[in-house]
Coordinates of C-alpha atoms in Angstrom, one line a residue:
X1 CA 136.2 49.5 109.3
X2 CA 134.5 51.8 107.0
X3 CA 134.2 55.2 106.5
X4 CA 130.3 56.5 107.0
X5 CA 131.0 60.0 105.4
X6 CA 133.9 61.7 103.3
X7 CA 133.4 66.0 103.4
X8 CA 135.7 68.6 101.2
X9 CA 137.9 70.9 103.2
X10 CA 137.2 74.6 102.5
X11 CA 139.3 77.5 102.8
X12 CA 136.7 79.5 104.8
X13 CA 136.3 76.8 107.5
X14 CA 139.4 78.7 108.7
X15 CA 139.5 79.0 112.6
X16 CA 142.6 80.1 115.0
X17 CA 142.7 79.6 118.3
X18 CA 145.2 80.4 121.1
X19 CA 148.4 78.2 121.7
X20 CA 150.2 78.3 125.2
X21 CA 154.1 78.3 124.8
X22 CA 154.5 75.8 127.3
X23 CA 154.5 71.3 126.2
X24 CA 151.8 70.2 128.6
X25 CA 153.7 67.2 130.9
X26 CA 152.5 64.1 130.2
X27 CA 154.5 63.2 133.5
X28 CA 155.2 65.2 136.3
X29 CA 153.2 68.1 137.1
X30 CA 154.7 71.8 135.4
X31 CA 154.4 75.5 136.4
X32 CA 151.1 76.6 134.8
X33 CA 151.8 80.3 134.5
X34 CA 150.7 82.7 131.6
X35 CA 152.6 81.2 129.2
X36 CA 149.7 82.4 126.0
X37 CA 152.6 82.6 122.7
X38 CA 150.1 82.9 119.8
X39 CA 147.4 81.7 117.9
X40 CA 147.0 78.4 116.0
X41 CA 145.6 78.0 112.9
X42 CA 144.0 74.6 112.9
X43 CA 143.6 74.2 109.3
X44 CA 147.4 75.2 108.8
X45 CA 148.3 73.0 111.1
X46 CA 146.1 69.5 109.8
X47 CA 145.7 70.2 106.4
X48 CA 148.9 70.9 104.0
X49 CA 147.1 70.6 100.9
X50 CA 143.6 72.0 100.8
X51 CA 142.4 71.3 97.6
X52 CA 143.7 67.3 98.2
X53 CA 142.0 66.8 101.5
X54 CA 139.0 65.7 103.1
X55 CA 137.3 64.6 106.3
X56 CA 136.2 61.1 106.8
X57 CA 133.8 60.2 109.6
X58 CA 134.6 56.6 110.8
X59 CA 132.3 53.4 111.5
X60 CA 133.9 49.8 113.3
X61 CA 136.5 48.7 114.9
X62 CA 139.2 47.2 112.7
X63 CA 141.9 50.2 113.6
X64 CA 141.8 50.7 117.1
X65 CA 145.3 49.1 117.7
X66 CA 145.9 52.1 116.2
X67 CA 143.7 54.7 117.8
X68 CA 141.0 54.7 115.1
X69 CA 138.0 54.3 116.4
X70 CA 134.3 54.3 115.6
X71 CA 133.5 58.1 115.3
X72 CA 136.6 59.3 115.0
X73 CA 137.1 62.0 112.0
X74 CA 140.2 61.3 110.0
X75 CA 142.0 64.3 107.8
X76 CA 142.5 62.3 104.5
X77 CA 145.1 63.8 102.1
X78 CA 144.7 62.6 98.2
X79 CA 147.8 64.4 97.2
X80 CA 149.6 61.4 99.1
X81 CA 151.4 58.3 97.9
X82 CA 151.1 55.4 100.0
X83 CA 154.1 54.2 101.6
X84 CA 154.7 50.7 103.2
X85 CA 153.4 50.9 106.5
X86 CA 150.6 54.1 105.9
X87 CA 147.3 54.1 107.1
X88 CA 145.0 54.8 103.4
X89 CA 141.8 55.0 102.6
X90 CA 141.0 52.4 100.1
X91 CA 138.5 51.5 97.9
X92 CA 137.7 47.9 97.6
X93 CA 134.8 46.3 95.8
X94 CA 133.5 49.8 95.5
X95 CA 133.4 50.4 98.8
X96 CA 135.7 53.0 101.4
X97 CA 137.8 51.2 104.0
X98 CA 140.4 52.6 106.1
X99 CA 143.6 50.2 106.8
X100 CA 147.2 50.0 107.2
X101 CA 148.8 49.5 103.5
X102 CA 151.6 47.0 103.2
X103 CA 153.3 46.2 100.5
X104 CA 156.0 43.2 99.6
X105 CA 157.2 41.0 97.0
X106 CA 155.0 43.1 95.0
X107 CA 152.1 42.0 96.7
X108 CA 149.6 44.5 98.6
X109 CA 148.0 43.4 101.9
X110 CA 145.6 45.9 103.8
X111 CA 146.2 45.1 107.0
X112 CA 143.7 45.6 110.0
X113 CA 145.4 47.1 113.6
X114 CA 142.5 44.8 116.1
X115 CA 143.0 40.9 115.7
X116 CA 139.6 40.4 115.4
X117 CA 139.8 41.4 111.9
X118 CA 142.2 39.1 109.1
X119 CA 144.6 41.5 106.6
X120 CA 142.6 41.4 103.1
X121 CA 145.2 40.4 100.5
X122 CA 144.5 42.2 97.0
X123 CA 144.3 39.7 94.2
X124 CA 144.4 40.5 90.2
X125 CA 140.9 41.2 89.4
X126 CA 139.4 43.2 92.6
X127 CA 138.1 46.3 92.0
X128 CA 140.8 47.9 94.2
X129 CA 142.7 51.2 94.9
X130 CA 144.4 53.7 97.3
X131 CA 141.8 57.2 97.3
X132 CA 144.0 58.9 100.0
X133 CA 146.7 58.8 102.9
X134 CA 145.5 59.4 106.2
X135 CA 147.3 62.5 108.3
X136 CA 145.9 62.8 111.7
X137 CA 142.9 61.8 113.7
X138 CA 140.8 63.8 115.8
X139 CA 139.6 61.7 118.5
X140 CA 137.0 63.3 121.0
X141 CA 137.3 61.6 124.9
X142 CA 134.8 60.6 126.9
X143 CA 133.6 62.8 129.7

């Protein structure tokens, strides 16, 4: 899976919009009164360190186990270190691919979430390295 497009956050991309008060059931039916508490900043609320994170547009299918899929925009924070089990940004071979990072015995494997795909083991000599940690996803549905 690689990433088609990478763009800077800026601080005046700032937008809030209202926030109801009420978790929306992902059950049972709720009361849906007038339950408008405030406004949310989306910015504030996807991006903790501004000057560390960018959007990446998203091309394949390696990560939809996952929920990453082909368009999707990812919120990529470079501030980050990777952790066992992360989803990064990588670069490999000079190129940007988005997998889960796994590391053991000293040994890093980026691991694909669709089977379809086999985990790339990094060897000594590949041009290789973590550019970011990725936060959320925005995923848009089909209508």
């Amino acid at each position: 899976m690689l990433v088609r497009s990478v763009h800077a956050v800026e601080q005046a991309d700032s937008v809030c919009l209202p926030i109801l008060s009420v978790p929306v059931s992902a059950g049972f039916p709720s009361p849906a009164d007038d339950h408008l508490q405030s406004e949310l900043n989306l910015q504030d609320a996807l991006v903790h360190h501004p000057a560390a994170t960018f959007f990446m547009k998203v091309e394949g299918y390696s990560m939809t186990g996952c929920g990453i899929f082909s368009g999707d925009l990812l919120i990529v924070d470079r501030s980050l270190d990777p952790v066992d089990g992360a989803v990064v940004i990588a670069v490999l071979d000079g190129e940007f691919t988005v997998k889960r990072f796994r590391r053991s015995k000293g040994q890093v494997l980026l691991a694909a979430e669709n089977s379809d795909y086999p985990p790339i083991t990094v060897q000594k000599g590949m041009d290789f390295y973590v550019w970011g940690v990725v936060t959320f996803v925005v995923h848009g549905l089909a209508t």
